[in-house]
Coordinates of C-alpha atoms in Angstrom, one line a residue:
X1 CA 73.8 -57.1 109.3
X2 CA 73.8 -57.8 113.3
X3 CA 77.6 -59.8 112.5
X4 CA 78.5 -56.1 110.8
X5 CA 77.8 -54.3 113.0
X6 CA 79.3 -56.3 116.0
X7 CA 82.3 -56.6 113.5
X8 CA 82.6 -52.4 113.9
X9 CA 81.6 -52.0 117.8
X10 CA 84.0 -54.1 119.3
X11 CA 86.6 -52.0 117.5
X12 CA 85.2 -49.2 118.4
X13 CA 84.7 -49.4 121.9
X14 CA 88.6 -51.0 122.2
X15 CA 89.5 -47.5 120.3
X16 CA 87.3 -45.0 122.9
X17 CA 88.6 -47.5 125.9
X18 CA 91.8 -47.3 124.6
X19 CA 91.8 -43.2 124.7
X20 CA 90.2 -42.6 127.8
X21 CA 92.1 -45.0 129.8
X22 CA 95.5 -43.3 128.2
X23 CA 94.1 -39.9 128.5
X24 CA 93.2 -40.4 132.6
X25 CA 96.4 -42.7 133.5
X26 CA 98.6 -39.8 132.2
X27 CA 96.9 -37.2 133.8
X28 CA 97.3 -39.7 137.1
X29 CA 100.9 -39.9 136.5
X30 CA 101.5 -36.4 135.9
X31 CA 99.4 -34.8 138.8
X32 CA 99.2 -36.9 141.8
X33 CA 102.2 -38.3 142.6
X34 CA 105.1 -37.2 144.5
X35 CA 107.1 -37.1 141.6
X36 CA 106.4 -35.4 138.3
X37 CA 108.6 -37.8 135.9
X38 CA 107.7 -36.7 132.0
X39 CA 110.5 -37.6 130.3
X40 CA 110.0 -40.8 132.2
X41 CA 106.6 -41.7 131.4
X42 CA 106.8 -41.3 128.1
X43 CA 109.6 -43.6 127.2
X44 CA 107.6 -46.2 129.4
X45 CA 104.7 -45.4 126.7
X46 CA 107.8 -45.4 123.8
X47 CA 108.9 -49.1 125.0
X48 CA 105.4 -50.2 125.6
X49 CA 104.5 -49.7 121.9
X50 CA 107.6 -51.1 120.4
X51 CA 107.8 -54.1 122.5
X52 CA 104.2 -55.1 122.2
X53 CA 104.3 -54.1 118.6
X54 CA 106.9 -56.6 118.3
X55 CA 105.0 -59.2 120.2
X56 CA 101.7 -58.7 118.1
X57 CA 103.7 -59.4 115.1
X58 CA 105.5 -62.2 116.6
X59 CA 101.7 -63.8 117.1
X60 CA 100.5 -63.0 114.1
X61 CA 97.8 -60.4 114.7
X62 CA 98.0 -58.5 111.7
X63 CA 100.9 -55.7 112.9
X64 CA 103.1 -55.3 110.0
X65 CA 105.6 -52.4 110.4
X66 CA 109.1 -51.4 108.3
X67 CA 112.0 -52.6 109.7
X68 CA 114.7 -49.7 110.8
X69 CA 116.8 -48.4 108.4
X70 CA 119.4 -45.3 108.1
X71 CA 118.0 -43.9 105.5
X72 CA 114.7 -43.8 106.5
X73 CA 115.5 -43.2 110.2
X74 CA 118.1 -40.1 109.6
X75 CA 115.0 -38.5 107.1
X76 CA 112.1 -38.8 109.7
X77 CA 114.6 -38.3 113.1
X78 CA 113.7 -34.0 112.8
X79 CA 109.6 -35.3 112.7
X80 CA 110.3 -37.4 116.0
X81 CA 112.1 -35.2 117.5
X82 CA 109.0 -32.9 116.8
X83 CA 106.8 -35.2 117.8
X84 CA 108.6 -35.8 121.6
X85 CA 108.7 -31.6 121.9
X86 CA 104.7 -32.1 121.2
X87 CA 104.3 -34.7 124.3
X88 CA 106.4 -33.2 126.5
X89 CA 104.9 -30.0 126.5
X90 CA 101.2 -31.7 126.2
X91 CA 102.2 -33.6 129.1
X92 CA 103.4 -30.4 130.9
X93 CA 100.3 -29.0 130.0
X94 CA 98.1 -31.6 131.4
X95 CA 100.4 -31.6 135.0
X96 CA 99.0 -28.5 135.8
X97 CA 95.3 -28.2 133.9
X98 CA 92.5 -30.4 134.3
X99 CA 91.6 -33.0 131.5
X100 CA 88.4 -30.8 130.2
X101 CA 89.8 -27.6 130.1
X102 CA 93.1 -29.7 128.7
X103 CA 90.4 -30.9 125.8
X104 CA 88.3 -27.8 125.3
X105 CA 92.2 -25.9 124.7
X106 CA 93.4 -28.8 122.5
X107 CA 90.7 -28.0 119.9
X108 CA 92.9 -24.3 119.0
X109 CA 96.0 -26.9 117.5
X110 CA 93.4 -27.6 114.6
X111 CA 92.8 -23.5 113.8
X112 CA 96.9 -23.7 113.8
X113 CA 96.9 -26.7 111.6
X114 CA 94.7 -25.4 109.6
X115 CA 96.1 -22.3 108.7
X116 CA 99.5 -23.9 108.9
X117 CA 98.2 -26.7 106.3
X118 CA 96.9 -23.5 104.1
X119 CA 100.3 -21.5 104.0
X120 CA 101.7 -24.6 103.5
X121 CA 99.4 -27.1 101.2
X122 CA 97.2 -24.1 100.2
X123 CA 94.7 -26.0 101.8
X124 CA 91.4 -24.6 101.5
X125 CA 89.1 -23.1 105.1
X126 CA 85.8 -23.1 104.1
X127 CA 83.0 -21.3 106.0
X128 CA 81.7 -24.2 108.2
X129 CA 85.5 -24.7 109.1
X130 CA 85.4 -21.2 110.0
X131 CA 82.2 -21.7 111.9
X132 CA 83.8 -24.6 114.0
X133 CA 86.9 -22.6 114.8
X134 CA 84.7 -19.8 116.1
X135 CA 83.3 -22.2 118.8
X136 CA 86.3 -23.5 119.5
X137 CA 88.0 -19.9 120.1
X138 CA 84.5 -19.3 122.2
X139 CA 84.6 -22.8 124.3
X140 CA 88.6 -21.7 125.0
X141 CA 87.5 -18.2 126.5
X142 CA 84.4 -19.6 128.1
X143 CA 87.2 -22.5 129.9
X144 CA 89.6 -19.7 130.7
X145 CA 86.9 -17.5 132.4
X146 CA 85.4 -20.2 134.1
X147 CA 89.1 -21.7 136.1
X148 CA 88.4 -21.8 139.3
X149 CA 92.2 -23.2 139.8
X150 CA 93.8 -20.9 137.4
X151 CA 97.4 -21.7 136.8
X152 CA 99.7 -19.6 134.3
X153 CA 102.3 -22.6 133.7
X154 CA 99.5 -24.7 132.8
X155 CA 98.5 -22.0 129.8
X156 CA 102.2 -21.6 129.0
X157 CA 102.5 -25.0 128.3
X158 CA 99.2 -25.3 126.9
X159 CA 100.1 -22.8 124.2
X160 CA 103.6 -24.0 123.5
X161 CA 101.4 -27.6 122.9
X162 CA 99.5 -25.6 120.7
X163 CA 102.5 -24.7 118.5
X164 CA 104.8 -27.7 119.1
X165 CA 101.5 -30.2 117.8
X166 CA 100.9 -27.9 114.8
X167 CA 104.3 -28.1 113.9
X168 CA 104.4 -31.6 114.2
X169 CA 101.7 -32.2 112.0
X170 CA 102.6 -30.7 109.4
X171 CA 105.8 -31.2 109.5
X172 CA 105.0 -35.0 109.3
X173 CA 103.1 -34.6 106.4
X174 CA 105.6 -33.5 104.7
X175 CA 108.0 -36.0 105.1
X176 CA 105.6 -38.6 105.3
X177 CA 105.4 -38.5 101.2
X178 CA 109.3 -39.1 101.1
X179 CA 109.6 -42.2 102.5
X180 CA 106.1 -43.5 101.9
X181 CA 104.9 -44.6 106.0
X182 CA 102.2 -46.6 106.2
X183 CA 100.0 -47.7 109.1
X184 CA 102.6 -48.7 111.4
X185 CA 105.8 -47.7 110.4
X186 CA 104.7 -44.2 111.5
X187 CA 104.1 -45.6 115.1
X188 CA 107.5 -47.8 114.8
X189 CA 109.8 -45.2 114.4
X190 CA 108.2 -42.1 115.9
X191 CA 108.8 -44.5 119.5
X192 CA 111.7 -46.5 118.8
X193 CA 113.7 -43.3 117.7
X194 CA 112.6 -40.9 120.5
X195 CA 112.8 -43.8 122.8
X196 CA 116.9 -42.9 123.9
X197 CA 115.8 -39.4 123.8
X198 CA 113.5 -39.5 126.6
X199 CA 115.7 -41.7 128.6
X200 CA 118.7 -39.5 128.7
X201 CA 116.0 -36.6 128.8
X202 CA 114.7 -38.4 132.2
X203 CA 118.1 -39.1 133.6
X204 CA 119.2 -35.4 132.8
X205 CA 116.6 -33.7 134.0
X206 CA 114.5 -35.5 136.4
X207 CA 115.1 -35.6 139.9
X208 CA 115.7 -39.3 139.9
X209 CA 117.8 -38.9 143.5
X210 CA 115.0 -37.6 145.2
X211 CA 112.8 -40.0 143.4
X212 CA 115.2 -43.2 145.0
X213 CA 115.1 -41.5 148.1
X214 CA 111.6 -41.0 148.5
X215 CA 110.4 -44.3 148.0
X216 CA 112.9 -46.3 149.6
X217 CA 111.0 -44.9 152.6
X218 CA 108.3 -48.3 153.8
X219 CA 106.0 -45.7 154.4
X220 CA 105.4 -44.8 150.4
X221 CA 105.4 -48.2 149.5
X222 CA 101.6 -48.2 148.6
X223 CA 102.4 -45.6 146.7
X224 CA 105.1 -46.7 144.4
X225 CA 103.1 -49.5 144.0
X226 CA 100.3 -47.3 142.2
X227 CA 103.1 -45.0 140.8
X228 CA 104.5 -48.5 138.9
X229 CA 101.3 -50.0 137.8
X230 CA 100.2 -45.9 136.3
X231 CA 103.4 -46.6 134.5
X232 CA 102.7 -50.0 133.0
X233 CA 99.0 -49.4 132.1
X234 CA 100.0 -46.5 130.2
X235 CA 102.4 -48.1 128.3
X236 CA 99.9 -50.9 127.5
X237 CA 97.4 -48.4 126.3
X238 CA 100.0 -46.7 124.2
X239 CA 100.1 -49.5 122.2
X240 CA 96.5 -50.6 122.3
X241 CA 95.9 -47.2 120.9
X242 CA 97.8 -48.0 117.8
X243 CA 96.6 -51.1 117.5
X244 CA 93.0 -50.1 117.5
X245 CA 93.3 -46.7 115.3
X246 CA 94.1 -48.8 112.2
X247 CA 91.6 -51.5 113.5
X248 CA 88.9 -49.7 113.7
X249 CA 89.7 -47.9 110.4
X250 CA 89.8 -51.0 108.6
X251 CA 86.6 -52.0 110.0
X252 CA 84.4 -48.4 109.7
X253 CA 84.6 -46.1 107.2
X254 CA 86.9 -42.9 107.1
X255 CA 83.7 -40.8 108.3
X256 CA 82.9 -42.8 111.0
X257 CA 86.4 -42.7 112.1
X258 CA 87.0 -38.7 112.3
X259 CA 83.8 -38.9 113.7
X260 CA 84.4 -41.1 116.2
X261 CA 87.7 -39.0 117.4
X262 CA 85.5 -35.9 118.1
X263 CA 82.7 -37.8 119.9
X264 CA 85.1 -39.6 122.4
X265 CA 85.9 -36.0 124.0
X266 CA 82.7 -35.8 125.6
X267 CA 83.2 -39.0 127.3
X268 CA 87.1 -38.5 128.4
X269 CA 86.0 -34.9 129.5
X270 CA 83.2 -36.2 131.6
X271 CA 85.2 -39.4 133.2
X272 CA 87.7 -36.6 134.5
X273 CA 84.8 -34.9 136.1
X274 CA 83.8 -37.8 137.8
X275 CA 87.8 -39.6 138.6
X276 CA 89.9 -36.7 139.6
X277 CA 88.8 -33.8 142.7
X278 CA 89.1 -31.0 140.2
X279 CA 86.2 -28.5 140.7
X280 CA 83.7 -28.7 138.3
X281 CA 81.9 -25.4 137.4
X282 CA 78.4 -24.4 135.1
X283 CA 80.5 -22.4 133.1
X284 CA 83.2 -25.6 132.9
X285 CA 81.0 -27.7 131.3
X286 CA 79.5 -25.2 128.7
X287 CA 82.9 -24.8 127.5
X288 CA 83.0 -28.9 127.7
X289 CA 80.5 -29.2 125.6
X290 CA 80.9 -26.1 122.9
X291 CA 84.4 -27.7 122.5
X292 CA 82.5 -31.0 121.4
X293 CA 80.0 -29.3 119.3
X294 CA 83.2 -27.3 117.7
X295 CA 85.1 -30.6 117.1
X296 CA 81.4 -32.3 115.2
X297 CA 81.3 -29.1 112.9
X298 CA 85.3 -29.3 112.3
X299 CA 85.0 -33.2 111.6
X300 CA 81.6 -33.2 109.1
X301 CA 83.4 -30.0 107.3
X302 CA 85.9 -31.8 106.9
X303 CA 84.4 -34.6 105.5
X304 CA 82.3 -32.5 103.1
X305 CA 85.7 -31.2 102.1
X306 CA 87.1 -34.6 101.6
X307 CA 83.9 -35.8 99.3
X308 CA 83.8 -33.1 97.1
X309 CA 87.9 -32.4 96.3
X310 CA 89.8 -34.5 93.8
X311 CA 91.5 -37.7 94.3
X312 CA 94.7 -36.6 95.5
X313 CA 94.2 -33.2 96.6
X314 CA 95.8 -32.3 100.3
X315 CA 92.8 -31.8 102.9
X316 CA 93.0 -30.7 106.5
X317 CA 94.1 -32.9 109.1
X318 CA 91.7 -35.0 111.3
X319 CA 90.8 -33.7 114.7
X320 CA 93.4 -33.7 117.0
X321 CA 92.7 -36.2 119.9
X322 CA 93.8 -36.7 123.3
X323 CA 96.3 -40.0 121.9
X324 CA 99.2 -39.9 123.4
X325 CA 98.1 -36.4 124.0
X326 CA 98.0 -35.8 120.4
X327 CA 97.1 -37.5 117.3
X328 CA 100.6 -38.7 116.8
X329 CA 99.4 -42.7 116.8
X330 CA 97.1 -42.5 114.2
X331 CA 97.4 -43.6 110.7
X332 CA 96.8 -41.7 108.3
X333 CA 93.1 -41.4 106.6
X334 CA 92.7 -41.7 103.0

């Protein structure tokens, strides 16, 4: 039983580790540098994946992914192209918001993927679902009342997130059936397709003059140094976060996964508190933690869902995490 268990918490805590490091690198990136590059850091997260994705199949450890095709790329282009609109504003969103009050906000994409999933799947919302989205609306108004450092364009492109990751979802699911994705084709072709996109996104629209000039200057050398290795870690963790999402699946159950997903957001909420100078409020950390208790009553709903439907029948999405400042990475549970 002790080998079992060891068997599950290594993955475990590689899949949490995984998520906060990503989760607090980005916010690094995004906030306390000179430059603000988006479009940038996300194709350093695109290549990481792909290339190490490569690697780990090169060495055997257990990465098996489709190989690029036309057909299959020109039907699932429109869902990553959905899914870069979804990082780009989430990492907009996270530039100007701290990372709790980026979580506690996150938890409204599952009310719209719900209801989206219901006009769509006719999905059913059950009471306890409903009960979970009243805390979240609750933990969102408490946040909002309680920011000290309010900023509009942070809640501009905190609700466009909102929108763009509910779209996303769904939208994925949809397609998803067509060409029949598993673990990590999904991840495959979400980065290598949107990988030119944010590159001639970046060189388009970043100020990559100013970015040149700037740290040609000796006197920011220290801090391109930290700029570059921000950069690299959060392409590792990228990929580390796809590698472990199906890891840990394989080695938990389904239950223990979602589960797992809402837990981490305490932890990732309070490592912010402590890493980054944001001021931390009473009323902060209430809505901290009512968005935690919203996303444990979301996640065993959902389960009790899951156990008592049919075999087949569409159920509501998983929790959104803060992966790649979405859930895009994850496979999907059965």
């Amino acid at each position: 039983m002790s080998s079992n268990l060891s068997q599950s918490a290594i993955p475990i805590l590689a899949y949490c580790a995984s998520s906060i490091t990503m989760t607090l690198v980005n916010k690094l990136v995004l906030s306390h540098f000179q430059f603000h590059m988006v479009f940038f850091m996300l194709a350093v997260q695109a290549f990481g994946s792909v290339a190490l994705m490569v690697l780990a199949n090169k060495v055997g450890l257990n990465v098996k992914y489709r190989a690029m095709n036309k057909a299959d790329a020109k039907t699932w282009f429109p869902v990553a192209c959905s899914q870069a609109l979804m990082l780009y504003t989430g990492g907009k969103a996270l530039e100007y918001l701290n990372v709790p009050l980026f979580t506690v906000f996150k938890n409204l994409t599952i009310i719209a993927v719900a209801y989206g999933e219901k006009w769509v799947f006719h999905a059913a919302v059950t009471p306890l679902m409903l009960t979970s989205f009243g805390l979240m609306v609750l933990s969102s108004l408490v946040g909002a009342w309680n920011d000290i450092a309010y900023n509009g364009w942070g809640y501009f492109w905190m609700s466009f997130n909102c929108f763009a990751s509910a779209t996303f979802v769904i939208h994925m699911r949809k397609v998803i059936k067509q060409v029949n994705f598993k673990d990590f084709d999904t991840v495959y072709f979400n980065n290598l397709l949107t990988l030119p996109i944010y590159l001639i996104l970046s060189i388009l629209q970043e100020n990559w003059v100013g970015f040149f000039s700037y740290y040609s200057d000796k006197a920011n050398a220290d801090e391109l140094s930290s700029f570059v290795q921000g950069m690299l870690v959060s392409g590792i963790a990228a990929f580390a976060i796809s590698y472990c999402s199906p890891w840990c699946l394989r080695t938990t159950s389904s239950t223990t996964y979602s589960m797992i997903g809402a837990l981490n957001k305490l932890p990732i909420a309070l490592f912010a508190m402590l890493w980054f100078p944001d001021p931390i409020t009473a009323g902060g950390v209430l809505a901290v933690l009512l968005g935690f208790a919203a996303g444990l009553v979301y996640t065993h709903a959902k389960n009790i869902q899951k156990r008592d439907q049919p075999q087949g029948t569409q159920v509501l999405p998983q929790p959104i995490s803060m992966e790649r400042l979405d859930s895009s990475s994850r496979p999907n549970v059965k």
